[in-house]
XYZ file of C-alpha atoms in Angstrom:
564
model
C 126.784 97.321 107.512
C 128.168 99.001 110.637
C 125.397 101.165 110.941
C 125.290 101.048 114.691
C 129.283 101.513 115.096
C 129.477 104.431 113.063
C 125.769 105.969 115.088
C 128.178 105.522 117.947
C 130.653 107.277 116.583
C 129.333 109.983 116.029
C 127.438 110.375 118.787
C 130.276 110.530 121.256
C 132.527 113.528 118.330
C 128.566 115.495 118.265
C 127.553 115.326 122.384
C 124.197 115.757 122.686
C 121.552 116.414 119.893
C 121.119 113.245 118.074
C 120.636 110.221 119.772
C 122.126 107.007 118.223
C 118.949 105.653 116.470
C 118.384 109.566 115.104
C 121.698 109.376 113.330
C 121.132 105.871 112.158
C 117.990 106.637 110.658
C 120.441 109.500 109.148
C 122.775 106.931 107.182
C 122.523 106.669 103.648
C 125.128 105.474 100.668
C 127.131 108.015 98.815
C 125.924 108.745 95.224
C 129.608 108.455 94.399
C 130.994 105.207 95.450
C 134.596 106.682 95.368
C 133.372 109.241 98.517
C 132.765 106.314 101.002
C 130.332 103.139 101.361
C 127.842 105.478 104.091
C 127.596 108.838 105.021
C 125.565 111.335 106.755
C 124.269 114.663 105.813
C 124.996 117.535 108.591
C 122.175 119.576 107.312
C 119.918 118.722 110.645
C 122.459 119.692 112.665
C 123.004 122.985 111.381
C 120.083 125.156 113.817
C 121.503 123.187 116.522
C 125.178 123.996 115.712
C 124.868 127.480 114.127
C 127.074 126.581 111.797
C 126.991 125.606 108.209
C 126.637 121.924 107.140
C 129.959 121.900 105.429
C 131.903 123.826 108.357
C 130.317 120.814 110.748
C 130.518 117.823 108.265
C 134.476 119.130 108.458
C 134.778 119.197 112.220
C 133.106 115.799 112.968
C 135.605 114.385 110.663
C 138.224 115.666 112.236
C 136.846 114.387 116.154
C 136.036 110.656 115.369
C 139.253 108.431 115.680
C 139.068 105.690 113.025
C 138.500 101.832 114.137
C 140.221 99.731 112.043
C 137.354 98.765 109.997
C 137.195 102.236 108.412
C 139.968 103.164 106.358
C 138.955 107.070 105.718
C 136.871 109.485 107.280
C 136.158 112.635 104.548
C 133.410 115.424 104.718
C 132.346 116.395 101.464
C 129.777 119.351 100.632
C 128.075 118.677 104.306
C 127.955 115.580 104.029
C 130.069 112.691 106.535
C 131.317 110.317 104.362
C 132.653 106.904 105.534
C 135.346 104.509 103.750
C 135.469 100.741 105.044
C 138.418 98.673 104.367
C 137.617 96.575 101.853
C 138.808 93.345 103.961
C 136.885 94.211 107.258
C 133.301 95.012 105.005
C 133.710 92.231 102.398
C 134.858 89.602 105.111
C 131.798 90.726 107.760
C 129.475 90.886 104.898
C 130.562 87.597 103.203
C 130.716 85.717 106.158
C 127.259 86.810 107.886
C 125.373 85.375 104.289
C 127.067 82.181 104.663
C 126.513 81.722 108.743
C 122.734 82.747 108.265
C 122.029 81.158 104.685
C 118.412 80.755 104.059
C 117.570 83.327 107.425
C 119.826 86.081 105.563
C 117.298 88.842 104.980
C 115.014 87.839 107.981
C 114.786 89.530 111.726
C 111.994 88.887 114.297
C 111.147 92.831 113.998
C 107.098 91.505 113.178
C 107.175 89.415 116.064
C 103.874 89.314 118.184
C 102.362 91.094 115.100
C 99.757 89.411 112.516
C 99.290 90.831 109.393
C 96.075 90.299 107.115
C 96.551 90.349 103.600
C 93.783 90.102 101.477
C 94.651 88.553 97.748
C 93.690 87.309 94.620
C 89.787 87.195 95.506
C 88.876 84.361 92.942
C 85.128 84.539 91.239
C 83.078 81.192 91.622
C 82.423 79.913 88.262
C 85.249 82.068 86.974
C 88.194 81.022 85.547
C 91.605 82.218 87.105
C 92.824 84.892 84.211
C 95.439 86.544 83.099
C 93.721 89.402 85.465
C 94.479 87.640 88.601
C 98.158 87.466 87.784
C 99.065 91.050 89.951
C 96.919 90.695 92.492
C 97.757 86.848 93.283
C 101.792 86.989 93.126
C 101.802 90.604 95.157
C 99.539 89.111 97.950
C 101.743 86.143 98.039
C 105.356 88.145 97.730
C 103.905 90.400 100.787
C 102.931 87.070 102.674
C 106.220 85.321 102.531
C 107.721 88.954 102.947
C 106.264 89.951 106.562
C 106.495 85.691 107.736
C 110.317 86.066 106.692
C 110.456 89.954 108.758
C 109.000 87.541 111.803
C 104.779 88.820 111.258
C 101.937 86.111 111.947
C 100.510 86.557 108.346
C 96.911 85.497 107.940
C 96.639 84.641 104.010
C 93.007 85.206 102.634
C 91.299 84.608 99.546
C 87.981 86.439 99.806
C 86.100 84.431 97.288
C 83.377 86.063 95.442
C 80.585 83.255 96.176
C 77.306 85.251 96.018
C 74.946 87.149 93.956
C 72.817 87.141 91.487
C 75.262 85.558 89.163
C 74.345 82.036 90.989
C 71.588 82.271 89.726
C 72.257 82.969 86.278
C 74.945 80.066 86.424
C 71.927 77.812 87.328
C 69.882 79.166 84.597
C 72.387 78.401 82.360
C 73.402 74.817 83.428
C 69.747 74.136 83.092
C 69.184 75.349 79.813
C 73.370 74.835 78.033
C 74.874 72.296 80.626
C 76.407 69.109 80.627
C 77.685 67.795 84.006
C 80.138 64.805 81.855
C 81.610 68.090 80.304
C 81.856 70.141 83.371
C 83.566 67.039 85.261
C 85.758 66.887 82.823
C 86.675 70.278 81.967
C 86.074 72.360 85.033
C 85.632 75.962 84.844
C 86.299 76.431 81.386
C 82.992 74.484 80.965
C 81.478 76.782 83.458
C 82.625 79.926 82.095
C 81.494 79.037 78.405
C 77.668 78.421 79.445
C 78.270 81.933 81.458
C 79.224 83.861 78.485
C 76.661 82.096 76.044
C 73.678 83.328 79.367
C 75.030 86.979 78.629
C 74.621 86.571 75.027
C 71.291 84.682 75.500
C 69.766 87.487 78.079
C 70.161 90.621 75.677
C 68.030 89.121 73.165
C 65.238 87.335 75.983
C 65.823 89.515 79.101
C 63.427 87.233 81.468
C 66.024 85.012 81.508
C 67.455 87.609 84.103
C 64.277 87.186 86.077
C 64.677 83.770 86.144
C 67.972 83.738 87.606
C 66.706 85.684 90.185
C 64.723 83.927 91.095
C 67.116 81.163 91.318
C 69.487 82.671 93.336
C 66.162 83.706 95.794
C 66.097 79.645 96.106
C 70.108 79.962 97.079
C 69.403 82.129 99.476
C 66.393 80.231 101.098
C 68.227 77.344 101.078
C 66.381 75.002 98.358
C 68.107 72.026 98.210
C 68.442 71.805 94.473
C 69.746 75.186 94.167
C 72.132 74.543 97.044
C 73.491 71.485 95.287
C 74.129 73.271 92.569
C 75.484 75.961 93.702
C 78.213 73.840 96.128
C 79.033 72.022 92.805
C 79.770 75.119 91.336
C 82.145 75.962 94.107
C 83.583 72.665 94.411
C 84.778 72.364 90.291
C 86.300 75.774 90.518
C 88.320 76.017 93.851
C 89.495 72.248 92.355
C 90.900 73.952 89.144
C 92.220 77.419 90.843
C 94.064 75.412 93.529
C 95.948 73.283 90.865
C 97.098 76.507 89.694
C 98.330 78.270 93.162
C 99.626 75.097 93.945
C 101.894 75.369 90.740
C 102.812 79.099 91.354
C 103.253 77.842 95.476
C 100.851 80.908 96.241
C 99.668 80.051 100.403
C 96.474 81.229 101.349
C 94.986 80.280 105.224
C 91.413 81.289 104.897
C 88.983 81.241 101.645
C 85.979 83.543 103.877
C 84.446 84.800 101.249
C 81.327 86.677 100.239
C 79.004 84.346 101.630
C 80.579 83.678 105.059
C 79.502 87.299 105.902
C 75.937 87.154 105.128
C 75.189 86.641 109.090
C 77.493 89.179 109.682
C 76.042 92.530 107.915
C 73.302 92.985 110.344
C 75.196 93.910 113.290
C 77.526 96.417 111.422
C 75.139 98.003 109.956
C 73.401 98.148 113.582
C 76.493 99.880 114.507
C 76.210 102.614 112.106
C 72.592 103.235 112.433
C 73.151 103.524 116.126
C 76.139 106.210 115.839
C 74.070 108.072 113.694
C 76.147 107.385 110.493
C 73.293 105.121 108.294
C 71.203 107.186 106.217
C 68.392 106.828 103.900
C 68.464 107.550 100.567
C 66.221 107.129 98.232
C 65.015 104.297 99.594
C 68.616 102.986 100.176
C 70.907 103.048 102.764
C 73.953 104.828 103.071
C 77.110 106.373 104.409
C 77.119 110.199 103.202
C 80.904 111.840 103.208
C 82.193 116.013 103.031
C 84.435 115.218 100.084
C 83.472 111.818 97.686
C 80.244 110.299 96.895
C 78.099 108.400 99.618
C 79.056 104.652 100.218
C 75.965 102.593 99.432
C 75.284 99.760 101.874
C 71.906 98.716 101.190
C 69.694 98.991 97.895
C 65.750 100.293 98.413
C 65.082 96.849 97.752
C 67.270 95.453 100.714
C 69.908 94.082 98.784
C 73.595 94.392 100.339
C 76.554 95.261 98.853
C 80.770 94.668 97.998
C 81.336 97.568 100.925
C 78.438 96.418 103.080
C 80.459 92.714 103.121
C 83.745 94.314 103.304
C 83.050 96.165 106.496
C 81.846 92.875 108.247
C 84.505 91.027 106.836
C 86.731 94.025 108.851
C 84.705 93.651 111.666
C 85.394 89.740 111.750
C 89.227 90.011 110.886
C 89.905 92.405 113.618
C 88.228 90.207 116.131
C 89.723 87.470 115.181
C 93.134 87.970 114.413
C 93.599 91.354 116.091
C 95.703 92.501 113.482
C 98.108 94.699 113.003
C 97.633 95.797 109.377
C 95.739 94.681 106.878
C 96.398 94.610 103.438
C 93.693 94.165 100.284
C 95.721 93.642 97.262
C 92.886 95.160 94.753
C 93.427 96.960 91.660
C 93.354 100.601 91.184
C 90.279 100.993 89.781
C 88.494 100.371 93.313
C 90.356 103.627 94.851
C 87.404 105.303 95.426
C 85.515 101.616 97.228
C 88.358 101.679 99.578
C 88.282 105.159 100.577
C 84.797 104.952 101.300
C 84.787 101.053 103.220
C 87.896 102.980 105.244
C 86.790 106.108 106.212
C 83.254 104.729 107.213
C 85.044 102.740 109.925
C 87.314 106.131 110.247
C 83.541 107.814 111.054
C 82.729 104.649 113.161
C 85.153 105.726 115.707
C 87.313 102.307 115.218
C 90.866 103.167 116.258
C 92.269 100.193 113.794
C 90.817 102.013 110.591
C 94.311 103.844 110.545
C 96.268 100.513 110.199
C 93.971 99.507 106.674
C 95.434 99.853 104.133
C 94.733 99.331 99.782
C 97.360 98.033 97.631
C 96.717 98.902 94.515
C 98.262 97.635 91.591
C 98.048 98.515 87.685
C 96.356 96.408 85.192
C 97.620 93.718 83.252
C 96.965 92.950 79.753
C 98.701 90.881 76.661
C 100.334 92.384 73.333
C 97.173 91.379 71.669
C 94.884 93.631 74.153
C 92.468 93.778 77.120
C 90.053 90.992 78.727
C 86.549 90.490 80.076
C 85.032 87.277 81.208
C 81.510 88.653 80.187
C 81.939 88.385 76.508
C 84.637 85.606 76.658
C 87.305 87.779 75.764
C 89.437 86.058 78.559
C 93.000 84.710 78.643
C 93.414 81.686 81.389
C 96.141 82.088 83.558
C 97.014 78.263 83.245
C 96.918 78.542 79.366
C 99.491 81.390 80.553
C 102.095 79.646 82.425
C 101.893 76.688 79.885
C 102.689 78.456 77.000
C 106.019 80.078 78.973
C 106.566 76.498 80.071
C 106.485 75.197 76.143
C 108.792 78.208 75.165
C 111.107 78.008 78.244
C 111.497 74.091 77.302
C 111.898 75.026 73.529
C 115.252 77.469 74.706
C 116.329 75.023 77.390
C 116.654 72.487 74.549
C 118.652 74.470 72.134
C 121.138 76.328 74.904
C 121.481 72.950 76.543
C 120.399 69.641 74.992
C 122.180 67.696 77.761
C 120.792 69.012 80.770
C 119.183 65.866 82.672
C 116.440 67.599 84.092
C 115.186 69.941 80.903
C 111.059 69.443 81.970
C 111.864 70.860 86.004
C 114.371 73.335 84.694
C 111.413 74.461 82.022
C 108.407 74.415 84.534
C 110.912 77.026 86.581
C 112.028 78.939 83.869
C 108.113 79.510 82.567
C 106.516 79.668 85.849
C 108.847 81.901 87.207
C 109.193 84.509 83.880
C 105.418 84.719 84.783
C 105.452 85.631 88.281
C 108.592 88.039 88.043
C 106.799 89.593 84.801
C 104.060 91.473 87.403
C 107.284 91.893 90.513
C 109.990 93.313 88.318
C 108.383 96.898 88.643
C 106.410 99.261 91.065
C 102.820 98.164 91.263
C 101.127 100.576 90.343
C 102.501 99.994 86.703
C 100.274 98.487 83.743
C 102.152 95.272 82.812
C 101.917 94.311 78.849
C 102.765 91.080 78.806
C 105.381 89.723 76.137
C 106.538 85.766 76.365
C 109.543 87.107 74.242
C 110.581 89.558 76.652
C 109.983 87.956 79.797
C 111.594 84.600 78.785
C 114.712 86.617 77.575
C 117.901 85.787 78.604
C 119.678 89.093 78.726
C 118.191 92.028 80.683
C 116.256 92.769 83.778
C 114.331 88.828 83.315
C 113.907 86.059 85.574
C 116.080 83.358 83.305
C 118.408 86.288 83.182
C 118.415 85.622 87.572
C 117.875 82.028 87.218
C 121.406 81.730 84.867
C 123.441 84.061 87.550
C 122.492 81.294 89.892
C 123.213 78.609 87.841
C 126.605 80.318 87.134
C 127.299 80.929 90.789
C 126.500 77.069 91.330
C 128.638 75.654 88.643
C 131.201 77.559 89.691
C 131.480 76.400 93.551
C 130.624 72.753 92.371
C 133.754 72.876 89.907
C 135.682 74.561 92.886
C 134.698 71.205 95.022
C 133.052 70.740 98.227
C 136.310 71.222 100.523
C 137.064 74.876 99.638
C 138.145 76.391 102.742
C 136.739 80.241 102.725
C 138.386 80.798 105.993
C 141.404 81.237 104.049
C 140.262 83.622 102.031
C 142.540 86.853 101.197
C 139.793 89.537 101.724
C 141.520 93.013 101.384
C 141.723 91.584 97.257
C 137.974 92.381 97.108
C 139.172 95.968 96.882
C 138.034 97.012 93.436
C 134.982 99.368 92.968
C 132.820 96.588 91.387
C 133.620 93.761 94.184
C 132.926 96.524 96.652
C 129.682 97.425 94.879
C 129.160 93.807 95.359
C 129.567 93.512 98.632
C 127.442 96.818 99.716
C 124.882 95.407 97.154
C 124.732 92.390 99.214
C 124.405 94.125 102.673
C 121.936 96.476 101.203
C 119.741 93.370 100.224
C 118.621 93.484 104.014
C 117.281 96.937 103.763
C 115.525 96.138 100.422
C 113.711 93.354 102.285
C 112.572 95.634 104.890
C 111.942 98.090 102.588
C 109.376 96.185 100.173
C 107.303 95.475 103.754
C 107.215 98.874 104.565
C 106.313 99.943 101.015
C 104.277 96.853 99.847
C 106.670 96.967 97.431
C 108.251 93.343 96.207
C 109.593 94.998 93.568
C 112.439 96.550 95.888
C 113.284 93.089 96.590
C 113.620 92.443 92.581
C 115.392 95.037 91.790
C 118.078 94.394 94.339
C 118.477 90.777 93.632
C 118.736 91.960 89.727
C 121.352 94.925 90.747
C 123.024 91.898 92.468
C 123.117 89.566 89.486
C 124.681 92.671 87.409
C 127.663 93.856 89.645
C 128.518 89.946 89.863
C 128.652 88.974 86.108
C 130.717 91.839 86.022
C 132.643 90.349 89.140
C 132.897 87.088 87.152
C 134.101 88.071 83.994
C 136.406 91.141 85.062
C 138.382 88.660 87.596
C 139.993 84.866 87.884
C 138.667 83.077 90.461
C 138.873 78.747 89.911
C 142.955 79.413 89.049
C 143.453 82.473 91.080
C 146.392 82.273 93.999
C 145.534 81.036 97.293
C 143.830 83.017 98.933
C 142.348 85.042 96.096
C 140.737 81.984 95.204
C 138.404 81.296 98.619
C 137.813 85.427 98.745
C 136.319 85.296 95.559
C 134.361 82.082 95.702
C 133.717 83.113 99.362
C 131.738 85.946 97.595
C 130.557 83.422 94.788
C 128.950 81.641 97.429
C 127.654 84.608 99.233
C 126.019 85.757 96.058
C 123.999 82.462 94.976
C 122.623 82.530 98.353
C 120.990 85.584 98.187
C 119.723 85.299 95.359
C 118.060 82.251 96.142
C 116.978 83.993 99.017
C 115.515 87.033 97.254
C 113.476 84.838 94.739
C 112.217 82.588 97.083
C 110.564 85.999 98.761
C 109.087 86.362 94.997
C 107.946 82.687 94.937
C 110.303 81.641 92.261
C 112.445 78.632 91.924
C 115.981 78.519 90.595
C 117.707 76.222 88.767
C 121.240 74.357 89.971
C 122.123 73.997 86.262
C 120.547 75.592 83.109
């Protein structure tokens, strides 16, 4: 908020030095609201100046003549601080959200600029799990994120469809399955003849040789084995896409594992020719000064994760030409993405610089970790219906009325879920609590879905010909509607911010910071029977406030409720 008048500003009382977009870049908010609503620290102009930062913080203020939007100019401990009137901020602020509505937040810096990001990465045969809960809703947060910053994002959902575990699925259908069942109950069916194969195979290990030499047949094309396998595919992307379409997760391209097969060869042509492929053992690999070597082919000419990876690179950059791109992968594959990177580093590809991992923590439930292998394995699904049961259950008791309880309950319960893995930093372990993400007081999505609600009861009360034109703006003078308003301009950066960062969190936390200063706002202040004047001010900045939130949660992929 009048970052580029006050770069100007300054500019003109320092000469030469700084350029406009330097200073800019130099803005920052006070740590002490009372000081100012921006400011800039003198401390880089100091060599240039040979003067202190506080003797040069004092002098600037002293050059710049105030416009009227500023109300104070004060230096402060070398620092430039900046005091808007409270009618020329709130009123620019206010009426910008309410001109731009749903595009508040969004620019066209991406424009002309495609971003990959790689997400979610859903096993065949697998069922979606509570594992997939990070990695899915980050992906997707970054994808609207970078479309809404103007990017051409590219969506993918590298699906692991190939190995040896094919094989053992067909194995295992031959021996334990029952296509009625299967039909009927999708990968769950699936994923209990996979776990009783693992428990089968450590007592009679030729079953392993067996598989095999059924996915040998998969690879060779057999038509049985091919069948099979496509029926495999076909029952699980069914399931998993009634499940992103429920959480509204977008994906453009399912490549996965098995698109690439064709495409190894001539990467790892392009290795062996610079000089880069060597043998090991028997294998083939990529050897590095400072980790261990990245394995690309096993002595008996099997390929790899990395050896698929790098062609999958290869492919993306030729065919989107991107401009980043983004693998949303847990931590625990640091070290694979360090080696897949810096062997196209080594390769001499000038893109490797713009690849990039985004690692996230690991999720698990009060009751403890998961694993798909034993059947130790909480379903994502099973997940968000058990928050939908619960949201309904405190729907029904806080409002037995409300004509729409089941849509107000899917939103409440899906969205707890999602926000449960956005609310902090990635890189944080999540332990998942239905009590404490479905709580209504806090840092919680119903808590953000009832601010909403709040904010729209209010303006429908108010009536649809409120005129905010008349509203009274210097009353929005108090620190909290102030904080209010710079929380709502700072909602921008946030946005730009969690791009940047690959951070949605940032975009949480501000919509939550939001929520906060306005309860406050609402119960510290009249607003329905305030005097004209007050009264389209405040619901001015009502309205205002509901929009961004809506705005900020729709970035997260959650819905929110008109009444609750």
């Amino acid at each position: 908020m009048y970052e580029k008048e006050i770069s100007k500003l300054i500019a003109l009382a320092v000469g030469e030095g700084l350029s406009e977009s330097e200073i800019e870049n130099l803005l920052v908010p006070p740590k002490d609201i009372s000081l100012g609503d921006i400011c800039m620290p003198c401390f880089r102009l100091a060599k240039a100046f040979r003067k202190n930062p506080v003797a040069i913080a004092e002098e600037l203020a002293t050059k710049i003549e105030k416009p009227s939007f500023i109300s104070d100019i004060k230096a402060v401990s070398g620092y430039l601080n900046f005091k808007f009137s409270a009618s020329s901020s709130a009123k620019l602020v206010i009426e910008e959200v309410l001109e731009q509505k749903d595009k508040y937040g969004c620019s066209t810096e991406g424009e002309g600029k495609t971003i990959c990001i790689d997400y979610s990465s859903v096993n065949i045969c697998k069922p979606l799990h509570m594992g997939h809960l990070s990695t899915t809703v980050i992906g997707a947060a970054l994808y609207r994120i970078h479309k809404a910053l103007g990017y051409d994002v590219v969506g993918i959902n590298h699906l692991g469809d190939w190995g040896t575990q094919f094989g053992k699925m067909i194995v295992a259908f031959k021996l334990w399955g029952d296509k009625d069942k299967i039909d009927a109950n999708g990968v769950k069916a699936l994923h209990e003849i996979y776990v009783k194969y693992h428990q089968e195979a450590e007592i009679n290990p030729a079953l392993d040789d067996e598989a095999r030499a059924w996915f040998k047949k998969i690879e060779d094309g057999d038509s049985e084995a091919i069948q099979l396998y496509n029926w495999f595919k076909e029952v699980t992307l069914k399931e998993v896409n009634r499940v992103f379409d429920r959480l509204e997760v977008p994906f453009d391209s399912y490549n996965g594992e098995a698109f690439y097969n064709d495409k190894m060869a001539p990467v790892l042509d392009r290795l062996k020719d610079k000089g880069l492929l060597k043998e090991s053992e028997g294998a083939q690999v990529v050897e590095f000064e400072d980790m261990p070597p990245c394995l690309l082919v096993k002595k008996d000419g099997a390929t790899l994760y990395a050896t698929r990876d790098l062609a999958a690179a290869y492919y993306r950059k030729a065919t989107y030409n991107f401009y980043k791109c983004l693998y949303v992968v847990a931590y625990q594959q640091n070290l694979h993405f360090k080696q897949f990177f810096k062997v196209l580093e080594l390769a001499g590809e000038p893109w490797a610089k713009d690849m990039h991992h985004v690692s996230f923590g690991m999720v698990s439930l009060e009751e403890g970790s998961m694993s798909t292998r034993s059947g130790n394995v909480v379903y994502l699904e099973d997940v968000i219906n058990k928050a939908v049961d619960k949201a309904r259950s405190i729907v029904e008791e806080k409002n037995p009325t409300l004509a729409n309880k089941e849509e107000v309950a899917e939103m409440v319960g899906v969205g707890s879920v999602v926000f449960s893995a956005l609310v902090n930093g990635r890189i944080k372990d999540i332990v998942f609590s239905y009590d404490k993400v479905l709580n209504f007081e806090g840092e919680t999505c119903p808590y953000v879905q009832y601010t909403y609600a709040r904010c729209s009861s209010l303006l429908a009360r108010a009536g649809e010909d409120v005129d905010f034109s008349k509203g009274d703006y210097s009353v929005l003078d108090d620190d909290n509607s102030k904080e209010l308003v710079r929380a709502l301009s700072e909602y921008k950066k946030a946005v730009k911010e969690s791009a940047e960062k690959f951070e949605p969190y940032l975009v949480t936390r501000s919509v939550l910071n939001i929520c906060g200063l306005f309860n406050k706002f609402y119960f510290e202040n009249r607003i329905l029977n305030a005097p004209e004047g007050v009264k389209e001010a405040r619901l001015a900045l009502t309205s205002a406030v509901r929009t961004v939130i809506k705005n900020g949660f729709g970035l997260l992929g959650i819905k929110v409720p008109e009444k609750m």
